XYZ file of C-alpha atoms in Angstrom:
739
model
C -14.629 33.636 49.528
C -16.024 32.205 52.790
C -13.248 33.891 55.016
C -14.033 33.618 58.254
C -15.683 31.197 60.731
C -18.930 32.982 60.639
C -19.027 32.701 56.750
C -18.041 29.057 56.896
C -20.972 28.449 59.034
C -22.916 25.181 56.923
C -26.614 26.595 55.997
C -27.905 23.622 57.725
C -27.299 24.773 61.079
C -28.548 28.161 60.309
C -31.657 27.394 57.853
C -32.132 24.059 58.823
C -31.617 20.763 56.987
C -34.340 20.722 54.626
C -33.618 24.156 52.839
C -29.912 23.612 53.289
C -30.605 20.429 50.925
C -32.404 22.261 48.507
C -29.608 25.106 48.481
C -26.850 22.687 48.137
C -28.500 20.309 45.346
C -29.739 23.138 43.263
C -27.819 26.075 43.800
C -24.586 24.661 45.037
C -24.789 26.684 47.977
C -23.225 25.136 51.070
C -22.038 27.760 53.575
C -23.199 31.143 54.922
C -20.660 32.769 52.528
C -21.818 30.931 49.627
C -25.261 32.398 50.380
C -23.804 35.995 50.958
C -22.394 35.816 47.389
C -25.511 34.591 45.734
C -26.464 37.904 44.653
C -29.906 39.184 43.032
C -29.989 38.678 39.226
C -32.307 42.010 39.246
C -34.292 44.521 41.393
C -37.807 45.328 41.178
C -39.474 48.801 42.099
C -42.222 48.199 44.343
C -44.207 50.838 41.910
C -43.031 49.350 38.797
C -43.799 46.285 37.230
C -41.403 43.769 35.117
C -41.330 43.484 31.268
C -43.325 40.628 30.502
C -42.736 41.609 26.976
C -39.403 40.081 26.837
C -39.441 37.111 29.324
C -37.021 34.099 28.293
C -38.417 30.806 27.065
C -37.824 28.198 29.295
C -36.278 29.761 32.070
C -37.425 30.091 35.668
C -38.765 33.719 35.996
C -39.845 36.073 38.973
C -42.581 38.554 37.913
C -44.005 41.342 39.584
C -47.494 42.060 37.969
C -51.110 42.927 38.567
C -53.794 40.486 37.898
C -56.018 41.789 34.968
C -59.045 39.135 35.174
C -59.406 35.402 36.207
C -61.957 32.798 34.692
C -62.598 29.515 35.799
C -63.660 26.896 33.450
C -64.786 23.378 33.628
C -64.351 20.828 31.313
C -64.468 17.316 30.591
C -61.455 14.828 30.632
C -60.495 10.958 31.559
C -59.857 11.627 35.089
C -63.223 14.066 35.118
C -65.521 12.619 32.465
C -68.568 14.480 33.967
C -67.277 17.969 33.026
C -66.079 18.222 36.953
C -62.044 18.903 35.523
C -61.243 22.528 36.631
C -58.908 24.857 34.863
C -58.361 28.737 36.201
C -57.114 31.057 33.870
C -55.297 34.191 35.387
C -54.225 37.126 33.002
C -51.501 39.533 34.759
C -50.191 42.502 32.997
C -47.459 44.748 33.761
C -48.063 47.847 31.058
C -45.638 46.380 28.497
C -47.259 43.146 27.971
C -49.966 40.340 29.294
C -49.035 36.930 30.487
C -51.153 33.932 31.190
C -51.131 31.882 34.310
C -52.939 28.448 34.373
C -53.831 26.285 37.272
C -55.575 22.791 37.365
C -57.502 20.349 39.431
C -57.550 20.786 43.352
C -54.643 23.569 42.537
C -57.174 25.940 41.148
C -59.140 26.849 44.853
C -56.559 28.914 46.594
C -55.638 30.912 43.733
C -59.136 31.266 42.818
C -59.720 32.820 45.917
C -56.698 34.830 46.354
C -55.878 36.322 42.658
C -58.741 38.894 42.267
C -58.442 41.389 39.368
C -56.544 44.503 40.994
C -54.325 42.207 43.127
C -50.613 42.855 42.884
C -48.317 39.868 43.501
C -45.039 38.211 42.553
C -45.111 35.204 40.529
C -42.390 32.488 39.778
C -42.287 29.687 37.488
C -40.977 28.320 33.932
C -41.914 30.071 31.053
C -43.575 27.796 28.058
C -45.654 27.960 25.199
C -49.119 26.905 24.878
C -50.995 27.705 21.360
C -48.215 29.866 20.951
C -48.900 32.236 23.808
C -46.700 32.296 26.846
C -47.734 31.204 29.763
C -46.644 29.922 33.234
C -48.183 26.514 34.524
C -49.007 26.362 38.160
C -46.442 29.350 39.335
C -45.735 29.967 42.954
C -46.892 33.160 43.947
C -46.347 35.683 46.849
C -49.017 38.564 47.264
C -48.029 42.050 47.696
C -50.685 43.427 50.207
C -50.854 47.146 50.986
C -52.148 46.480 54.323
C -49.245 46.259 57.367
C -48.018 42.654 56.801
C -47.685 42.875 53.209
C -45.400 45.997 53.571
C -43.739 44.055 56.134
C -43.006 41.512 53.728
C -41.566 43.519 50.937
C -39.948 45.700 53.467
C -37.847 42.993 55.046
C -36.561 42.456 51.553
C -35.493 45.942 50.601
C -37.322 48.980 51.073
C -38.439 50.339 47.462
C -36.186 47.810 45.753
C -37.388 43.863 45.645
C -34.187 42.002 44.647
C -35.014 38.860 42.460
C -32.593 36.183 42.824
C -31.175 33.234 40.519
C -33.972 30.828 41.653
C -34.978 27.494 41.269
C -38.452 25.499 40.818
C -37.788 24.174 44.347
C -36.724 27.564 45.680
C -38.461 30.755 44.713
C -36.830 34.214 45.078
C -38.608 35.106 47.938
C -37.857 32.300 49.657
C -33.808 32.758 48.892
C -34.728 36.725 49.775
C -35.827 35.631 53.601
C -33.066 33.174 53.842
C -30.438 35.869 52.697
C -31.788 38.367 55.502
C -31.135 35.717 58.219
C -27.399 35.034 57.390
C -27.199 39.050 56.211
C -25.587 40.180 59.755
C -22.551 37.879 59.147
C -21.457 39.795 56.425
C -20.044 42.253 59.071
C -17.366 39.591 59.438
C -16.275 39.465 56.228
C -12.466 39.923 55.824
C -11.711 42.239 53.029
C -9.171 40.749 50.099
C -8.438 43.949 48.283
C -5.371 45.923 49.487
C -6.245 49.166 51.318
C -4.113 51.296 48.806
C -5.919 49.777 45.971
C -9.554 50.299 47.650
C -8.865 53.781 48.519
C -7.311 54.654 45.272
C -10.423 53.578 43.364
C -13.000 54.709 45.755
C -14.172 51.336 46.453
C -16.577 50.584 49.348
C -15.441 47.797 52.033
C -16.483 44.445 51.052
C -19.022 43.928 54.174
C -20.842 47.340 53.121
C -20.876 45.803 49.483
C -22.603 42.825 50.498
C -25.058 44.892 52.701
C -25.933 47.025 50.043
C -26.223 44.417 47.255
C -29.114 42.153 49.430
C -30.501 45.483 50.917
C -30.094 48.462 48.515
C -32.138 51.671 49.415
C -31.354 53.304 46.318
C -30.111 52.495 42.703
C -26.801 53.798 43.823
C -26.421 51.422 46.583
C -26.598 48.695 43.781
C -23.983 50.462 41.713
C -21.518 50.832 44.572
C -21.701 47.490 45.663
C -21.650 46.102 42.160
C -18.316 48.178 41.283
C -16.912 47.037 44.636
C -17.761 43.045 44.320
C -16.546 43.057 40.340
C -13.103 44.381 41.301
C -12.851 41.578 44.125
C -13.638 38.674 41.201
C -11.590 40.496 38.610
C -8.752 40.962 40.973
C -8.469 37.756 42.886
C -8.886 35.822 39.545
C -5.880 37.950 38.016
C -3.910 37.574 40.893
C -4.293 33.656 40.503
C -3.166 33.905 36.874
C -0.343 36.444 37.731
C 0.730 34.277 40.300
C 0.879 31.014 37.592
C 2.950 33.503 35.197
C 5.341 34.463 37.750
C 6.098 30.776 38.871
C 6.511 29.740 35.153
C 9.205 32.689 34.368
C 11.193 31.030 37.179
C 11.275 27.295 35.835
C 14.364 26.789 33.422
C 14.040 26.062 29.844
C 16.459 25.130 26.891
C 16.342 27.632 24.579
C 15.545 26.607 20.638
C 16.849 28.311 17.788
C 16.737 26.828 14.189
C 19.695 26.376 12.669
C 20.039 28.750 9.440
C 19.460 26.429 6.775
C 18.200 23.215 8.264
C 15.054 21.526 8.571
C 12.620 24.672 8.748
C 14.233 26.249 5.859
C 14.182 23.139 3.635
C 10.347 22.956 4.542
C 9.697 26.650 3.939
C 11.389 25.997 0.316
C 9.046 23.606 -0.588
C 5.667 24.959 0.302
C 3.610 26.027 -2.678
C 2.270 29.236 -1.190
C 3.675 31.781 0.728
C 2.532 32.471 4.441
C -0.027 35.064 5.089
C 1.074 38.050 6.948
C -0.879 36.872 10.355
C 1.301 33.554 9.921
C 4.506 35.263 9.392
C 3.743 37.431 12.568
C 2.693 34.698 14.806
C 5.421 32.420 13.708
C 7.856 35.357 14.554
C 6.064 35.874 18.190
C 6.499 31.717 18.605
C 10.193 31.738 17.605
C 10.877 34.659 19.966
C 9.625 32.756 22.909
C 11.444 29.548 21.864
C 14.564 31.434 22.088
C 14.511 32.363 25.948
C 15.648 30.552 28.650
C 12.416 29.796 30.297
C 9.344 28.138 28.897
C 7.070 29.514 26.034
C 3.131 29.649 27.213
C 1.191 30.636 24.526
C -2.264 30.327 23.040
C -2.870 30.501 19.459
C -6.215 30.926 18.338
C -7.059 31.187 14.953
C -10.618 30.697 12.988
C -11.181 27.313 11.489
C -9.261 26.974 8.710
C -6.778 29.948 9.349
C -3.423 27.917 9.083
C -2.827 27.113 12.387
C -1.537 23.526 11.873
C 1.160 25.050 9.440
C 2.417 27.439 12.280
C 2.498 24.757 14.773
C 4.429 22.458 12.283
C 7.156 25.330 11.800
C 7.757 25.862 15.364
C 8.016 21.996 15.747
C 10.508 22.010 13.123
C 12.503 24.769 14.522
C 12.801 22.877 17.609
C 13.881 19.534 15.884
C 16.543 21.473 13.950
C 17.781 22.525 17.732
C 18.355 18.765 18.213
C 15.045 18.590 20.321
C 11.898 16.772 19.898
C 8.586 18.148 19.382
C 5.175 16.552 20.080
C 1.382 17.383 19.297
C -1.385 15.920 21.465
C -4.969 15.783 19.476
C -8.141 14.904 21.711
C -9.264 12.025 19.531
C -7.768 9.334 17.840
C -9.509 10.266 14.694
C -7.929 13.715 14.800
C -4.341 12.336 15.677
C -4.492 10.210 12.317
C -5.644 13.378 10.644
C -2.784 15.348 11.875
C -0.468 12.762 11.171
C -1.406 12.369 7.357
C -1.553 16.324 6.653
C 2.145 16.751 8.591
C 3.407 14.011 6.419
C 1.662 15.234 3.270
C 3.224 18.802 4.067
C 6.868 17.514 4.692
C 6.821 15.032 2.163
C 10.313 13.418 1.920
C 11.565 15.682 4.913
C 9.396 13.129 6.967
C 11.369 10.105 6.063
C 14.216 10.594 8.086
C 16.570 7.537 8.002
C 14.447 5.889 4.955
C 15.749 5.448 1.448
C 14.699 8.582 -0.666
C 14.516 10.690 2.674
C 15.715 14.226 2.272
C 19.163 15.415 3.775
C 17.486 17.013 6.607
C 14.747 14.694 7.005
C 13.287 13.550 10.328
C 10.805 10.788 11.617
C 7.261 11.640 12.148
C 5.751 9.150 14.165
C 2.082 8.188 15.009
C 1.337 6.825 18.791
C -2.396 6.225 19.745
C -3.706 3.756 22.173
C -5.279 1.146 19.648
C -2.157 0.454 17.873
C -0.925 -3.018 17.678
C 1.879 -4.229 19.969
C 4.566 -4.537 17.521
C 4.069 -0.953 15.648
C 3.676 0.598 18.915
C 7.251 -1.094 20.405
C 8.681 0.567 17.006
C 7.108 3.824 17.894
C 8.241 3.875 21.612
C 11.954 3.052 20.483
C 11.725 5.901 17.909
C 10.909 8.202 20.808
C 13.274 6.966 23.282
C 16.531 7.202 20.837
C 15.472 10.768 19.496
C 15.205 9.170 15.986
C 11.425 10.555 15.765
C 11.464 14.340 15.766
C 8.192 14.852 15.646
C 5.461 12.763 17.462
C 1.791 12.953 17.241
C -0.922 11.221 19.247
C -3.577 11.232 21.610
C -3.474 10.664 25.631
C -1.423 7.756 25.001
C 1.484 9.921 24.918
C 1.001 10.712 28.546
C 1.560 6.965 30.020
C 4.387 6.218 32.086
C 6.162 3.731 29.213
C 6.414 6.822 26.834
C 9.864 7.894 27.288
C 11.583 10.954 25.172
C 14.961 11.537 24.215
C 14.849 15.542 24.544
C 11.504 16.770 24.811
C 11.527 20.183 23.697
C 7.971 21.223 22.832
C 4.489 20.500 23.395
C 1.941 21.448 21.298
C -1.929 20.834 22.637
C -4.386 20.885 20.118
C -8.153 22.290 21.367
C -6.971 22.717 25.034
C -10.403 22.323 26.257
C -10.283 18.616 26.067
C -6.894 18.408 28.169
C -6.660 18.439 31.987
C -4.251 20.030 33.750
C -2.874 16.650 35.470
C -2.413 15.428 31.556
C -0.511 18.953 30.862
C 1.770 18.407 33.997
C 2.563 14.667 33.168
C 3.536 15.470 29.727
C 5.613 18.315 31.086
C 7.571 15.893 33.112
C 8.840 14.096 30.326
C 11.443 16.551 29.660
C 14.553 16.837 31.066
C 13.609 20.377 31.824
C 10.238 21.897 31.121
C 9.185 21.969 27.451
C 8.142 24.842 25.751
C 4.364 24.644 25.451
C 1.971 25.858 22.674
C -1.906 25.643 22.800
C -4.102 25.918 19.784
C -7.884 26.525 19.677
C -10.142 26.982 16.899
C -12.523 28.457 19.317
C -12.738 32.116 18.894
C -11.980 34.062 22.540
C -12.744 37.565 22.777
C -9.653 39.319 24.430
C -10.989 39.823 27.972
C -12.051 35.833 28.075
C -8.360 35.155 27.143
C -7.304 37.535 29.696
C -9.773 35.755 32.214
C -9.545 32.138 31.240
C -6.244 31.749 29.833
C -4.622 34.936 31.672
C -1.428 32.422 32.501
C -0.834 32.285 28.771
C 0.377 34.835 26.060
C -1.889 35.169 23.238
C -1.224 35.047 19.484
C -4.206 35.459 17.128
C -4.603 34.692 13.468
C -7.331 36.166 12.116
C -6.968 35.946 8.368
C -8.090 33.119 6.226
C -5.244 31.841 3.749
C -6.350 32.712 -0.274
C -8.481 30.330 -1.677
C -10.764 29.343 1.161
C -14.659 29.402 0.079
C -17.639 31.204 1.605
C -20.139 29.091 3.270
C -23.905 29.926 3.114
C -25.766 29.213 6.410
C -29.617 28.763 6.560
C -31.971 27.938 9.326
C -34.254 25.204 8.376
C -37.601 25.321 10.431
C -38.416 21.634 10.202
C -42.014 21.928 12.113
C -43.126 25.052 10.939
C -42.097 24.228 7.362
C -41.500 20.426 6.259
C -41.075 20.973 2.840
C -37.822 22.985 3.693
C -36.336 19.822 4.975
C -37.355 17.857 2.163
C -35.515 20.820 0.325
C -32.549 20.342 2.256
C -32.158 16.444 1.262
C -32.374 17.642 -2.484
C -29.646 19.988 -2.089
C -27.479 17.376 -0.707
C -28.130 15.106 -3.482
C -27.210 18.338 -5.993
C -24.125 18.740 -4.358
C -23.488 14.526 -4.534
C -24.267 14.712 -8.412
C -21.772 17.936 -8.956
C -18.837 15.590 -7.563
C -19.127 16.691 -3.960
C -19.995 15.164 -0.544
C -22.099 16.038 2.471
C -21.847 15.767 6.293
C -25.051 15.122 8.258
C -24.362 15.930 12.239
C -26.695 14.330 14.964
C -26.555 15.020 18.672
C -26.831 11.417 19.505
C -25.409 7.948 18.596
C -28.507 5.936 19.093
C -27.134 2.653 20.194
C -28.415 0.505 23.165
C -25.744 2.105 25.554
C -26.953 5.485 24.318
C -30.122 6.244 26.738
C -32.121 8.656 25.040
C -33.284 10.407 28.427
C -29.588 10.527 29.280
C -28.871 12.281 25.883
C -31.435 14.749 26.277
C -29.965 15.715 29.826
C -26.409 16.259 28.415
C -27.280 18.114 25.454
C -25.579 21.502 24.966
C -28.355 23.470 25.237
C -31.398 23.175 27.610
C -34.503 21.647 25.402
C -37.308 24.186 24.984
C -41.031 23.906 24.143
C -42.120 20.643 22.421
C -38.791 19.684 21.179
C -37.822 17.907 24.500
C -40.888 15.765 24.241
C -38.550 13.226 22.316
C -34.946 12.426 22.798
C -32.388 14.185 20.357
C -32.156 12.523 16.736
C -29.362 10.044 16.734
C -26.684 8.915 14.166
C -27.802 5.329 13.606
C -31.578 6.138 13.123
C -30.989 9.108 10.899
C -28.637 7.366 8.686
C -31.071 4.408 8.281
C -33.847 6.542 7.549
C -31.872 8.689 4.864
C -30.379 5.750 3.183
C -33.930 4.176 2.693
C -35.631 7.671 1.833
C -34.287 10.997 0.395
C -30.707 9.896 0.075
C -31.570 6.395 -1.330
C -28.955 5.068 -3.860
C -26.109 7.415 -2.502
C -23.293 6.045 -0.314
C -24.169 6.588 3.295
C -21.786 5.621 6.044
C -21.954 6.574 9.925
C -19.045 7.606 12.044
C -19.278 7.960 15.812
C -17.055 7.751 19.122
C -18.166 4.518 20.183
C -16.788 2.643 17.274
C -13.669 0.654 17.151
C -10.436 2.999 16.447
C -9.690 1.010 13.165
C -13.195 1.345 12.072
C -13.474 4.940 12.485
C -10.071 5.377 10.499
C -11.263 3.073 7.854
C -14.524 5.119 7.501
C -12.724 8.376 7.336
C -10.342 7.356 4.916
C -13.140 6.239 2.387
C -14.770 9.779 3.411
C -11.382 11.419 2.447
C -11.038 8.949 -0.731
C -14.475 10.245 -2.168
C -15.885 6.633 -1.827
C -18.518 7.954 0.428
C -21.080 10.409 -0.365
C -22.712 10.999 2.828
C -21.292 10.917 6.211
C -23.798 10.729 9.248
C -21.928 11.566 12.532
C -21.619 12.731 15.721
C -19.642 15.989 16.784
C -16.551 13.606 16.462
C -15.847 15.702 13.232
C -16.241 18.889 15.227
C -12.231 19.666 15.287
C -9.431 19.309 12.325
C -11.247 16.700 10.019
C -10.089 18.313 6.669
C -11.957 16.729 3.609
C -11.870 19.642 0.951
C -14.283 17.843 -1.280
C -17.225 17.790 1.716
C -19.191 21.085 0.696
C -22.661 20.354 2.619
C -23.341 20.021 5.657
C -26.844 19.251 7.563
C -26.954 19.698 11.465
C -29.909 17.952 12.792
C -31.708 19.250 15.983
C -28.979 22.256 15.637
C -30.806 23.971 18.676
C -28.916 21.179 20.795
C -25.589 22.241 20.236
C -23.701 25.492 21.549
C -22.959 28.411 19.137
C -19.081 27.789 19.237
C -19.757 24.242 18.679
C -22.087 25.013 15.389
C -19.198 27.338 14.282
C -16.921 24.680 14.299
C -18.788 21.831 12.867
C -19.805 24.472 10.156
C -15.772 25.092 9.566
C -15.388 21.363 8.181
C -16.942 22.495 4.811
C -15.790 25.276 2.425
C -12.061 24.011 2.669
C -11.747 23.467 -0.725
C -12.440 25.737 -4.102
C -16.113 25.210 -4.276
C -18.581 27.274 -2.004
C -19.732 25.387 1.252
C -23.440 25.273 2.581
C -24.382 24.730 6.022
C -28.018 23.896 6.938
C -29.495 24.053 10.938
C -32.320 21.892 11.075
C -34.726 22.864 14.209
C -38.134 22.182 15.368
C -37.984 25.183 17.554
C -40.770 27.894 17.638
C -39.846 30.935 15.964
C -39.755 33.122 19.100
C -37.547 30.767 21.368
C -34.029 31.817 22.288
C -32.870 28.636 20.452
C -33.981 29.809 17.281
C -32.393 33.363 18.141
C -28.999 31.552 18.558
C -29.420 29.759 15.421
C -30.321 32.657 13.323
C -27.132 34.528 14.760
C -25.149 31.468 13.695
C -26.661 31.860 10.123
C -26.011 35.540 9.847
C -22.353 35.678 10.627
C -19.068 33.892 9.874
C -17.128 36.067 12.297
C -16.277 33.742 14.943
C -15.331 36.718 17.538
C -18.590 38.025 17.174
C -20.290 34.698 17.681
C -18.235 33.701 20.611
C -19.431 37.131 22.277
C -23.045 36.311 21.192
C -22.506 32.775 23.074
C -21.187 34.290 25.926
C -24.046 36.916 26.288
C -26.489 34.152 25.985
C -25.008 31.569 28.354
C -24.337 34.653 30.813
C -20.778 34.891 31.770
C -20.430 32.670 34.838
C -19.951 29.574 32.229
C -16.708 31.473 31.311
C -14.841 29.319 34.061
C -16.640 26.380 32.989
C -18.516 26.249 36.074
C -21.992 25.871 34.411
C -20.612 22.575 32.530
C -19.639 21.215 35.913
C -22.900 22.011 37.813
C -21.062 23.758 40.444
C -21.613 27.355 40.955
C -19.726 30.069 38.495
C -16.814 31.849 40.204
C -17.981 35.109 38.028
C -21.401 36.121 39.732
C -21.114 39.775 38.918
C -18.425 40.456 36.572
C -19.396 40.659 32.887
C -16.458 39.527 30.796
C -17.374 41.410 27.893
C -18.786 44.763 29.654
C -16.128 45.121 32.102
C -13.010 44.784 29.786
C -11.500 47.950 31.449
C -11.766 46.452 35.118
C -10.053 43.120 34.110
C -7.336 44.923 32.147
C -6.971 47.256 34.811
C -7.253 44.256 37.600
C -4.470 42.380 35.481
C -1.980 45.257 35.674
C -2.532 45.688 39.578
C -2.127 41.878 40.379
C 0.953 41.619 38.013
C 2.254 44.708 40.467
C 1.276 42.959 43.501
C 2.911 39.638 42.743
C 6.018 41.125 41.442
C 6.393 42.809 44.770
C 5.227 40.160 47.192
C 4.518 36.663 45.142
C 3.816 34.774 48.271
C 1.169 37.533 49.203
C 2.740 37.424 52.899
C 1.534 40.979 53.421
C -1.977 40.616 52.299
C -3.571 37.594 54.410
C -7.251 38.546 53.409
C -6.259 38.381 49.586
C -4.595 34.762 50.483
C -7.717 33.533 51.938
C -9.889 34.991 49.080
C -7.718 32.892 46.761
C -7.201 29.835 48.535
C -11.426 29.981 48.273
C -11.353 30.706 44.446
C -8.715 28.093 43.784
C -10.852 25.183 45.137
C -9.885 22.084 43.179
C -12.255 22.623 40.106
C -11.483 26.027 39.320
C -8.052 25.502 39.690
C -8.286 23.090 36.891
C -10.252 25.372 35.093
C -7.551 28.037 35.564
C -4.939 25.632 34.492
C -6.459 24.524 31.549
C -4.165 26.371 29.091
């Protein structure tokens, strides 16, 4: 919210080019305003010390502690063969626990002189494990002396409260604190985005005061005041953006689509071999009500893996076909588009054979359109779309190309929305004579507040009960480094499942071909590597498949599937697996969404710590889809105490996707909710905690809706408009529009 020239001043002018460069590269901070909005992660009281007992593994931390003892050891090494190598071991304590610091070589001299027992200092470094004990190697430190100079250092930060900032190896917390002190006077010029009536009505401090109090609090009450105010800013400006989108959508015209009383939908329902769950009935009704209105539906359909979302979406598509329109379903990958096409055709039977011999009276045509189709098949499909012969179209991004013309596009169903950008959605929307209705499906459970924050421009429907007949899935963590015999047992379990007539998946984080540089793989893996496991690249499909076929799974039919295979090869592999010809499929996460093979009962996820919580939950949902119980084994070499192992234990302990999504959020720190962490830019949410601040988000949503209803262009609120422009830079705009 860099609102005025003083706050737009580039940091290189104020702090010098070297510091500004580090801030831009490592923290995404470019202007004075950016730096003022880089808030402390927490505060230390000068008389109080941090809890060393609960330091997170593999993170950059800043601790305030006291030196308990310091010992200098000499040792022989290849660099110092005569026993001249030096290692300084310093133990620091804070009353709750102890932590070891180590310094080597020439780096020992200064700390040996300065870090004497009894000295207090701030230490910053990355927590690692050595000999099963936590340590900081070569931490940066700043002494907290009792003399005038030392008092001044701490005072200059914040009286009795020392702010500790999210920092990096290149820029310690105390250097950030000094930089912020330099720019703090500019906070007086921040223009307030909140309407005065709202601010006074809720007893919030002004924005300049909040910025001053968050960086230089004198009391804990100052911090509370500042955070309460800044949370409102974030929640309100975000909800204003979403309210304006919703308002704009209601201004668009759309063709109401109502199913005919005894048309295609009725014929389809009559031939279903089971009854819909209560949840499916309720959600279908919400969708039909939206489709009947004269402005476009914008609905998010969330449902656990296997809750029957595809069936609900298909009924919506049939209702639109009944009313004379066409419906299209967009899938993120060709494998998934082919799979959806197969399952829709199976569910519809002769109703999918419109214009063919043996087709039913109300039948329509269901067409598949992907980028890898042959020219003749593609021409044929395009013709069916243009003439309206095809009522239902299923495909990938290929559907968005210029050449694709629809006769009368009435509904767009997007599967797994996080794979589609806003441009693609708008391009497809432009293919209708009027904007088509939109239904977005996701199998990633999203807590209510996150749905209000990230998908706030969509109405939400939730399918939370599983259809009858779905089997339980047992999940276990396999600690491969601590207990190698557990891994051997995992492969025995896979053999047992196969000998019982079932099949198994083995999932790896990497492909392993020559284009697949392991260093790049490690960098792109979802979770930061911790401890020893980052000494090697993530396990790869091609290597693991070869090792299994020659070793523990010898004699079984093992095949591989990954995203860089030719589409026809991928489809052939999936068909063989679905037909039961393959025993074990070794794959990347291409199987994460939508792949449905009821006979597959076991899944082994290698290097499971390299995947996010939601992703593991999605993957696990591929087994236990038939009548036999499922088994999911999470293999990891991470030490017991690491955050990665705790994540895996959480996944193993619950099947409740909403519970897991909360755990995922808490562990990934809220900011990622708007996807900024994935893109490396700074997060839009700095103090707002989407889980804890449910009330603020709900209230901000109401306030925002009222403000936008009264003044859609925000003409009377220039400060709010400026804040909105700052929030909606290109990247966040896309993220908000991802619905």
